Short mmCIF file of C-alpha atoms and ligand atoms in Angstrom, two decimals:
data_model
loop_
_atom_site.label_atom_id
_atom_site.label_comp_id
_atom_site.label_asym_id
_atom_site.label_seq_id
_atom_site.Cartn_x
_atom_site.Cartn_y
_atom_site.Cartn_z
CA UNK A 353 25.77 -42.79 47.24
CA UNK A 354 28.54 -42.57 44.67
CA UNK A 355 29.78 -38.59 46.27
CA UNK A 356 32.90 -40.02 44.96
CA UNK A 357 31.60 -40.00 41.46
CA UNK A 358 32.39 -35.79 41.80
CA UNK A 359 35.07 -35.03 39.53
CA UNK A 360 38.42 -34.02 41.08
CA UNK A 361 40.36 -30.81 39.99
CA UNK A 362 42.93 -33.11 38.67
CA UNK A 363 40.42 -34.25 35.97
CA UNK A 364 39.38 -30.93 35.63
CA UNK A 365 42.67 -29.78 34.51
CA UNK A 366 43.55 -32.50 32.24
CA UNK A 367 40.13 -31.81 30.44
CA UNK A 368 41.62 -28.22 29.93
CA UNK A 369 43.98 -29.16 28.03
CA UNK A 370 42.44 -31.57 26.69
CA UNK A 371 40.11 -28.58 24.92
CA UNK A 372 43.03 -26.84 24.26
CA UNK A 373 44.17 -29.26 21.85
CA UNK A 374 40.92 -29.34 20.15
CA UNK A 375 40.22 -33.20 21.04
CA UNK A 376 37.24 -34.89 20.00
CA UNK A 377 35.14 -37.26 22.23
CA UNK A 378 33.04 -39.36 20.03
CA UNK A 379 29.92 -41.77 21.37
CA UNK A 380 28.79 -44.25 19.35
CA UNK A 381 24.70 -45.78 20.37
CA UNK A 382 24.27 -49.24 19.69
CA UNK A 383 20.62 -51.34 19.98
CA UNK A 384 17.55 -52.45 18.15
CA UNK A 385 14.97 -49.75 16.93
CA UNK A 386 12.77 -48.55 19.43
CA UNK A 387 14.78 -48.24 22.10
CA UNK A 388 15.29 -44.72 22.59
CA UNK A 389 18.76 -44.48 21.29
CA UNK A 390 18.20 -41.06 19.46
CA UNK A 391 16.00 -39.70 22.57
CA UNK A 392 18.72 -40.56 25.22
CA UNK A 393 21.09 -38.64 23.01
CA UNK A 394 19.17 -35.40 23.04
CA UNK A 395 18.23 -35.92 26.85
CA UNK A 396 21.95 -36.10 27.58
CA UNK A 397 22.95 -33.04 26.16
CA UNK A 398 19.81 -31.08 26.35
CA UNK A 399 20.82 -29.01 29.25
CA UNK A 400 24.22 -28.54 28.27
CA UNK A 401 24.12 -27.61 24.16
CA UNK A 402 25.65 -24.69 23.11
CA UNK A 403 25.92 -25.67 19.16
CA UNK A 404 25.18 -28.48 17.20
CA UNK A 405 26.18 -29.55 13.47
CA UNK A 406 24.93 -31.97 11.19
CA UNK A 407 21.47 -33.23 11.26
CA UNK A 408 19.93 -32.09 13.48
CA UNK A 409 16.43 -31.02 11.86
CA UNK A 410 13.25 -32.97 12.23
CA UNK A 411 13.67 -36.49 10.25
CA UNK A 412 10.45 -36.59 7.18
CA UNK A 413 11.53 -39.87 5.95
CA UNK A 414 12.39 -42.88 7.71
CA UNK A 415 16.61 -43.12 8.22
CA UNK A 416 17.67 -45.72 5.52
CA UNK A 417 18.74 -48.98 7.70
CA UNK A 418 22.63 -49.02 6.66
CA UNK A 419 23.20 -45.38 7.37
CA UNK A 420 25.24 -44.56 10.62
CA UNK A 421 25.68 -40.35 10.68
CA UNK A 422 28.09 -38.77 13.07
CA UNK A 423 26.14 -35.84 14.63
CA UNK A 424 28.94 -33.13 16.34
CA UNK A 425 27.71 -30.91 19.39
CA UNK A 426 29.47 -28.57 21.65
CA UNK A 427 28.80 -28.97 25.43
CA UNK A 428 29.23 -27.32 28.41
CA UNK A 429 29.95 -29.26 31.25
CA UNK A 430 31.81 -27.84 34.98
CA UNK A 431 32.52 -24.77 32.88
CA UNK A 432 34.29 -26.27 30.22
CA UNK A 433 33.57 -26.98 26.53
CA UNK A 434 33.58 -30.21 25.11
CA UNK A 435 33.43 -31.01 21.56
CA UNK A 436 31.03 -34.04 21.33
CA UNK A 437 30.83 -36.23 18.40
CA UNK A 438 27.53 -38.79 18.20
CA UNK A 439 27.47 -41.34 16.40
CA UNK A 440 23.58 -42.52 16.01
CA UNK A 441 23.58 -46.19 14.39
CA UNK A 442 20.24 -47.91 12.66
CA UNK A 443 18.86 -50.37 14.63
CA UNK A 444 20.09 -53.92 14.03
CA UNK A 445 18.07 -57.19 14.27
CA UNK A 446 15.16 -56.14 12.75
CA UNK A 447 15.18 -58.57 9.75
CA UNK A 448 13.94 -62.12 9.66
CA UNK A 449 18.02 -63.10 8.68
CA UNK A 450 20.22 -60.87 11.00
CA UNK A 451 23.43 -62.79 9.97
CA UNK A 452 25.88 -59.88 9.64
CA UNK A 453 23.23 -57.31 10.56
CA UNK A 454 26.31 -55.70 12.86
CA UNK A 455 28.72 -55.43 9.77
CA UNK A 456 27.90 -51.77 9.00
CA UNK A 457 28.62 -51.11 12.55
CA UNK A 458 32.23 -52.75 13.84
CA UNK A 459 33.48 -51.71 10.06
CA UNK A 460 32.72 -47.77 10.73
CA UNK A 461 34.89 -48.56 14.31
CA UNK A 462 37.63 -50.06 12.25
CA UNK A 463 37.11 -47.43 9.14
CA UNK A 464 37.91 -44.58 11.54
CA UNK A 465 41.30 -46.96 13.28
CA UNK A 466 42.49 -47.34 9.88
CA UNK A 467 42.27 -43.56 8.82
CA UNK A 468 44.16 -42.65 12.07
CA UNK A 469 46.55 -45.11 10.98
CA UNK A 470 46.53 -43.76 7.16
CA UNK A 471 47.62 -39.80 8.89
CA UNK A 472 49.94 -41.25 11.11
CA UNK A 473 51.86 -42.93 8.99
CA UNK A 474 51.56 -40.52 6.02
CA UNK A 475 51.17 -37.12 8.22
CA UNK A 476 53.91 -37.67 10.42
CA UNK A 477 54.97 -34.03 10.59
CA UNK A 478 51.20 -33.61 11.39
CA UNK A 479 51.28 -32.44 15.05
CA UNK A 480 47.15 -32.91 15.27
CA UNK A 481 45.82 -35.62 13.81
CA UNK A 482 41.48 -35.26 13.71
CA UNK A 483 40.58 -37.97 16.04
CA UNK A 484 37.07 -39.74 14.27
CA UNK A 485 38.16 -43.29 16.52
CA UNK A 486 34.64 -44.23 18.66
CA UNK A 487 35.95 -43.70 22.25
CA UNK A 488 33.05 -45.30 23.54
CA UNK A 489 29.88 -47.48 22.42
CA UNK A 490 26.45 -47.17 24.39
CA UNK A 491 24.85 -50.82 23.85
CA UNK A 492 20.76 -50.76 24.55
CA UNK A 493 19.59 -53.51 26.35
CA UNK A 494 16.02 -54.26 25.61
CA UNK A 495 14.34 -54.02 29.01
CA UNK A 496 12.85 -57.40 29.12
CA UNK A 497 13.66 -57.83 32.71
CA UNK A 498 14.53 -62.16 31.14
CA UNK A 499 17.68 -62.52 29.31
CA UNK A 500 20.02 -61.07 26.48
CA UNK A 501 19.04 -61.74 23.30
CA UNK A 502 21.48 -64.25 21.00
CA UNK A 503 21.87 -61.71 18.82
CA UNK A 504 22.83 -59.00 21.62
CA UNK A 505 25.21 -61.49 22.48
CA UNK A 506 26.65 -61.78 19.53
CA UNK A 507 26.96 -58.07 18.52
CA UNK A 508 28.47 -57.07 22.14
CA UNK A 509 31.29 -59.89 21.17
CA UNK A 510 31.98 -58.53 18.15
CA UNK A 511 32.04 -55.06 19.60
CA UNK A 512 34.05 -55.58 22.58
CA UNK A 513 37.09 -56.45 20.21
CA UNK A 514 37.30 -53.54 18.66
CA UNK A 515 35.71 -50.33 21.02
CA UNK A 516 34.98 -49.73 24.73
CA UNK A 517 31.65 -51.14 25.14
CA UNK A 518 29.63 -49.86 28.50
CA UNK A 519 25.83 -51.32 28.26
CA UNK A 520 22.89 -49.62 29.24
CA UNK A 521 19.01 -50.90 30.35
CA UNK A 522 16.92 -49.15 28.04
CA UNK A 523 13.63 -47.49 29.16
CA UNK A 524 14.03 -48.32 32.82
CA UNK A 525 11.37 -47.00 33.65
CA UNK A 526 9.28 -49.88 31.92
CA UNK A 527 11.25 -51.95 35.79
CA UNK A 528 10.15 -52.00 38.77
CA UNK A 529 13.80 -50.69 41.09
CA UNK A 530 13.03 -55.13 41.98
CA UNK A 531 12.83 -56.10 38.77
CA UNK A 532 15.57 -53.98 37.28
CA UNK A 533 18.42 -54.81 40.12
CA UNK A 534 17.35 -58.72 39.37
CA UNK A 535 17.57 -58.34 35.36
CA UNK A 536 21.14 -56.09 36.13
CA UNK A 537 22.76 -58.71 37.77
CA UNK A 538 21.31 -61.27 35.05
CA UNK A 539 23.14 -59.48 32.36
CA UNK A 540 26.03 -59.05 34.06
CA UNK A 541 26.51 -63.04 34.54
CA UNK A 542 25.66 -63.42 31.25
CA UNK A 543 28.54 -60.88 30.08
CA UNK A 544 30.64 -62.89 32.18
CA UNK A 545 29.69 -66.35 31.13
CA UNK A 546 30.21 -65.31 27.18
CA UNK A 547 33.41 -63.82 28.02
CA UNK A 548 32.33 -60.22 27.24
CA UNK A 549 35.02 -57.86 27.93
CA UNK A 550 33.32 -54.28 28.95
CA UNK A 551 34.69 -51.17 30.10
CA UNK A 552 36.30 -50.08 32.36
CA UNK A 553 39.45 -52.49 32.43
CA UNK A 554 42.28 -51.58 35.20
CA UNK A 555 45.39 -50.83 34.69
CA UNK A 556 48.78 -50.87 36.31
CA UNK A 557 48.82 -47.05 35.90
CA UNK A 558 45.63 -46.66 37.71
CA UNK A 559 45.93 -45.56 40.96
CA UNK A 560 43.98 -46.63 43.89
CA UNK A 561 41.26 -43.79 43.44
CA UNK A 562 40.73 -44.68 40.00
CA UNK A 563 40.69 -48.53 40.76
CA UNK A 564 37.74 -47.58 43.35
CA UNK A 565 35.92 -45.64 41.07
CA UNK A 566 36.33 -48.90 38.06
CA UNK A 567 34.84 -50.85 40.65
CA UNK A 568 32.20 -48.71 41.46
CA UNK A 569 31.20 -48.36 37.91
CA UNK A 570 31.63 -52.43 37.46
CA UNK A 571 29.17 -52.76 40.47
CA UNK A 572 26.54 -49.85 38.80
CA UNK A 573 26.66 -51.35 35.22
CA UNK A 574 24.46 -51.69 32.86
CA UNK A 575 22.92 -47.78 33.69
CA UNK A 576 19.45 -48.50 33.81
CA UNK A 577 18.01 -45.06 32.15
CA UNK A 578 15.50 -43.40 30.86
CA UNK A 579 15.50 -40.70 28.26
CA UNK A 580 12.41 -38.17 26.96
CA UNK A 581 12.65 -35.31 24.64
CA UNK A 582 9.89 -33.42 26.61
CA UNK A 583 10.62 -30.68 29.23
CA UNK A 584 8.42 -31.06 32.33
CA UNK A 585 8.35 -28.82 35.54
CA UNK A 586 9.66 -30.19 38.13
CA UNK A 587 9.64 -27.56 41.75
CA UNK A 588 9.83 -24.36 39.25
CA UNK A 589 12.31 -25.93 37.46
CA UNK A 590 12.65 -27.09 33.94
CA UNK A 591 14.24 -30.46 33.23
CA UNK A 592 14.26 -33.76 31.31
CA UNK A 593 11.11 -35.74 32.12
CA UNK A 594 8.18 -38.02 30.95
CA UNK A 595 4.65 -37.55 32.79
CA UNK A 596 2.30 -40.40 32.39
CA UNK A 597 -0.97 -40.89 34.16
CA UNK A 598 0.02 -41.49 37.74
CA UNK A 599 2.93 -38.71 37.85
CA UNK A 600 6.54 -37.55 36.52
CA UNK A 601 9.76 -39.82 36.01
CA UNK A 602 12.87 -37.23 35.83
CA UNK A 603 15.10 -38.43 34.12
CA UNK A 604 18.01 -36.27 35.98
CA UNK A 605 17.21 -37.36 39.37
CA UNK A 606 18.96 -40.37 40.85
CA UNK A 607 15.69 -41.86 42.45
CA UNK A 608 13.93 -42.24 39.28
CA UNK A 609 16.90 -43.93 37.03
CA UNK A 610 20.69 -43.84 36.98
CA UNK A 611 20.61 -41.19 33.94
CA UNK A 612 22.77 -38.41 36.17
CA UNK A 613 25.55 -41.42 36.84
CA UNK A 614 25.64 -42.42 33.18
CA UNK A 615 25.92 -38.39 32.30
CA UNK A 616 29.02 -37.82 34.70
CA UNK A 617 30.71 -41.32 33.56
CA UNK A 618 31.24 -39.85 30.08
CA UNK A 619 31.62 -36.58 30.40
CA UNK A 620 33.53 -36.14 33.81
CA UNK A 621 35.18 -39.14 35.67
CA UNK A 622 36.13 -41.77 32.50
CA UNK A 623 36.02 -39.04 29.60
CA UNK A 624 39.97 -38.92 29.75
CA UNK A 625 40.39 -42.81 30.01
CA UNK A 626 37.74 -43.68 27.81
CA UNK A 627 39.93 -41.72 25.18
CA UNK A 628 43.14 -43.19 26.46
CA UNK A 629 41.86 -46.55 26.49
CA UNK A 630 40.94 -46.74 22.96
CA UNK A 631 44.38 -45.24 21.95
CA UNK A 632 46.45 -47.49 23.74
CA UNK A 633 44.33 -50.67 23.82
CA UNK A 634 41.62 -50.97 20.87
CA UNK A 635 43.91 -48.74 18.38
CA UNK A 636 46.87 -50.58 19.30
CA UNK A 637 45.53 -53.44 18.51
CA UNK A 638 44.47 -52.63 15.31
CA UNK A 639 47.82 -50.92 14.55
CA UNK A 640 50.08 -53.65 15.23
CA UNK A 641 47.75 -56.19 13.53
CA UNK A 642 47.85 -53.84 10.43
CA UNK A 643 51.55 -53.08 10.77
CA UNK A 644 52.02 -57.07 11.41
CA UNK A 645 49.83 -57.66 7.90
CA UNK A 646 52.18 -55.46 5.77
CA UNK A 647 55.06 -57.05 6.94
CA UNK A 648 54.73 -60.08 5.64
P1 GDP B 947 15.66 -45.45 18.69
O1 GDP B 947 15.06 -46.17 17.54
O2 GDP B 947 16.47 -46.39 19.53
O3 GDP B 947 16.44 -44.24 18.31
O4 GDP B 947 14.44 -44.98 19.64
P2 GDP B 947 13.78 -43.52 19.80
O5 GDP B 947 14.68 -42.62 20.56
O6 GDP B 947 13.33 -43.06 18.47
O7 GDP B 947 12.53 -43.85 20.76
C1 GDP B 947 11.49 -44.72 20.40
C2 GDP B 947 10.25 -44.48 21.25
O8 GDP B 947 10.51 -44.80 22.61
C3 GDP B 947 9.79 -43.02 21.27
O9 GDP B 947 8.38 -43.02 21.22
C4 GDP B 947 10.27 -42.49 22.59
O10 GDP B 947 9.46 -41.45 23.10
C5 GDP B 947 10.20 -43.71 23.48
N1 GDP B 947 11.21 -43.66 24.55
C6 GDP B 947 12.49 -43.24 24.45
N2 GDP B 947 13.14 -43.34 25.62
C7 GDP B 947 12.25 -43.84 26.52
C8 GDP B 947 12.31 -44.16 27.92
O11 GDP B 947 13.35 -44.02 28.59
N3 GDP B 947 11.18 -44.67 28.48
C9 GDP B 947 10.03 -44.85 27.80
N4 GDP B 947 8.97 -45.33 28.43
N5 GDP B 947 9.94 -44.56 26.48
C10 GDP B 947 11.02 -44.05 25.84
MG1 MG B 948 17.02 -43.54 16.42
#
């Protein structure tokens, strides 16, 4: 399924020049602790890293709980380079009182709208203005294979205002394929019923490949995926995997968990919208609320 999902050379060139202009595309992971947030990172780009900046060596103490570090990487991906920015957020609703446990998080989305706005209004003469603005937030769904957490609830509201959210089933491989198409569907009802807005949203621009595609991504969502920092051997080859006692998940192949389809949604077929939808929709909003504010 999902041969569709194979980038056209339309993208392709867009992404070109894209690269050319030095963009930025910057991820943002979302979840409680423990849910292999920081591992699905490194799985994504493992295969793919030609440089990385920022922290990157082996964490001795624990990460301090309000501390959200942007982690940049350079990829290669269909022959072209892509300067990725990660943004790795502590785990939220860990605490006995959660209330505002998401704070830290929606205010670094709105810290890095409000600096764009800063440069554009200041800069103006400025033709490049360092994009920082999260393009796109991974949310980690505890696999529980039950419900959504209030709290998830709560947080994915809250995020959905302000960034594109696209959720994700943590740890799939803790589902049976059963289990995990029931639970999917569970979410997704739930998303619906509490109003939660999540990307991809269509357009009038779209056209009717890119409305297909949407849908097809709608009908996928939340990836269910699972992430390992190991290297197993899979037929002579080297990739992605975790081994347990009664054989190998691999984590890039599309009968084990939907890892390869989350991988080509943000870095081939929506890694030009997801950019264009948070400058004209999330940034927008902020702007003209902002602009609106200083008005009066
Ligand atoms: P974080 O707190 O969300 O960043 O979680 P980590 O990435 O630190 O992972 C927490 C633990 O879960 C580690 O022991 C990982 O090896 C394990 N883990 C991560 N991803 C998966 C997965 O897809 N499946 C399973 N079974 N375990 C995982
Ligand atoms: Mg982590």
């Amino acid at each position: 399924p999902l041969t569709s999902l194979i980038p056209s050379a339309i993208t392709r060139q867009i992404e070109f020049k894209l690269v050319k202009r030095g963009f930025q595309f910057n991820v943002m992971v979302v979840g409680q602790t423990g849910l292999g947030k920081s591992t699905l990172i490194n799985t994504l780009f493992a295969s793919h890293l030609v440089e990385s900046k920022g922290r990157t060596e082996p964490e001795v103490a624990p990460r301090a709980t309000t501390e959200i570090h942007p982690q940049s990487h350079v990829i290669v991906e269909n022959g072209v380079k892509l300067r990725l920015n990660i943004i790795d957020t502590p785990g939220y609703g860990d605490q006995i009182n959660n209330d505002g446990c998401w704070d830290p998080i929606v205010k670094y989305i709105k810290d890095q709208h409000s600096a764009y706005l800063r440069k554009e209004l200041t800069a103006m003469r400025d033709r490049f203005i360092p994009d920082t603005r999260i393009h796109c937030c991974l949310f980690f769904i505890n696999p529980t294979g039950h419900t959504l957490k209030p709290i998830d609830i709560v947080v994915l509201k809250k995020l959905a205002e302000v960034v594109n959210v696209v959720p994700v089933i943590a740890k799939a491989d803790s589902l049976t394929l059963e289990e995990r198409e029931v639970f999917k569907q569970r979410v997704m009802s739930e998303m619906l019923h509490n109003q939660i807005r999540l990307y991809p949203f269509d357009s009038e621009d779209n056209d009717e490949e890119e409305l297909q595609l949407n849908e097809r991504i709608r009908e996928m969502l939340p990836f269910a995926v699972v992430g390992s920092e190991r290297t197993v051997v899979i037929d002579g080859k080297p990739v992605r995997g975790r081994k347990n006692r009664w054989g190998v998940i691999n984590c890039e192949d599309e009968r084990h968990c939907e890892f390869v389809y989350l991988r080509n949604f943000l870095t081939r077929t929506h890694l030009q919208d997801l950019i264009e939808t948070t400058a004209q929709i999330h940034y927008e909003t902020f702007r003209s609320k902002q602009l609106l504010a200083l008005k009066e």
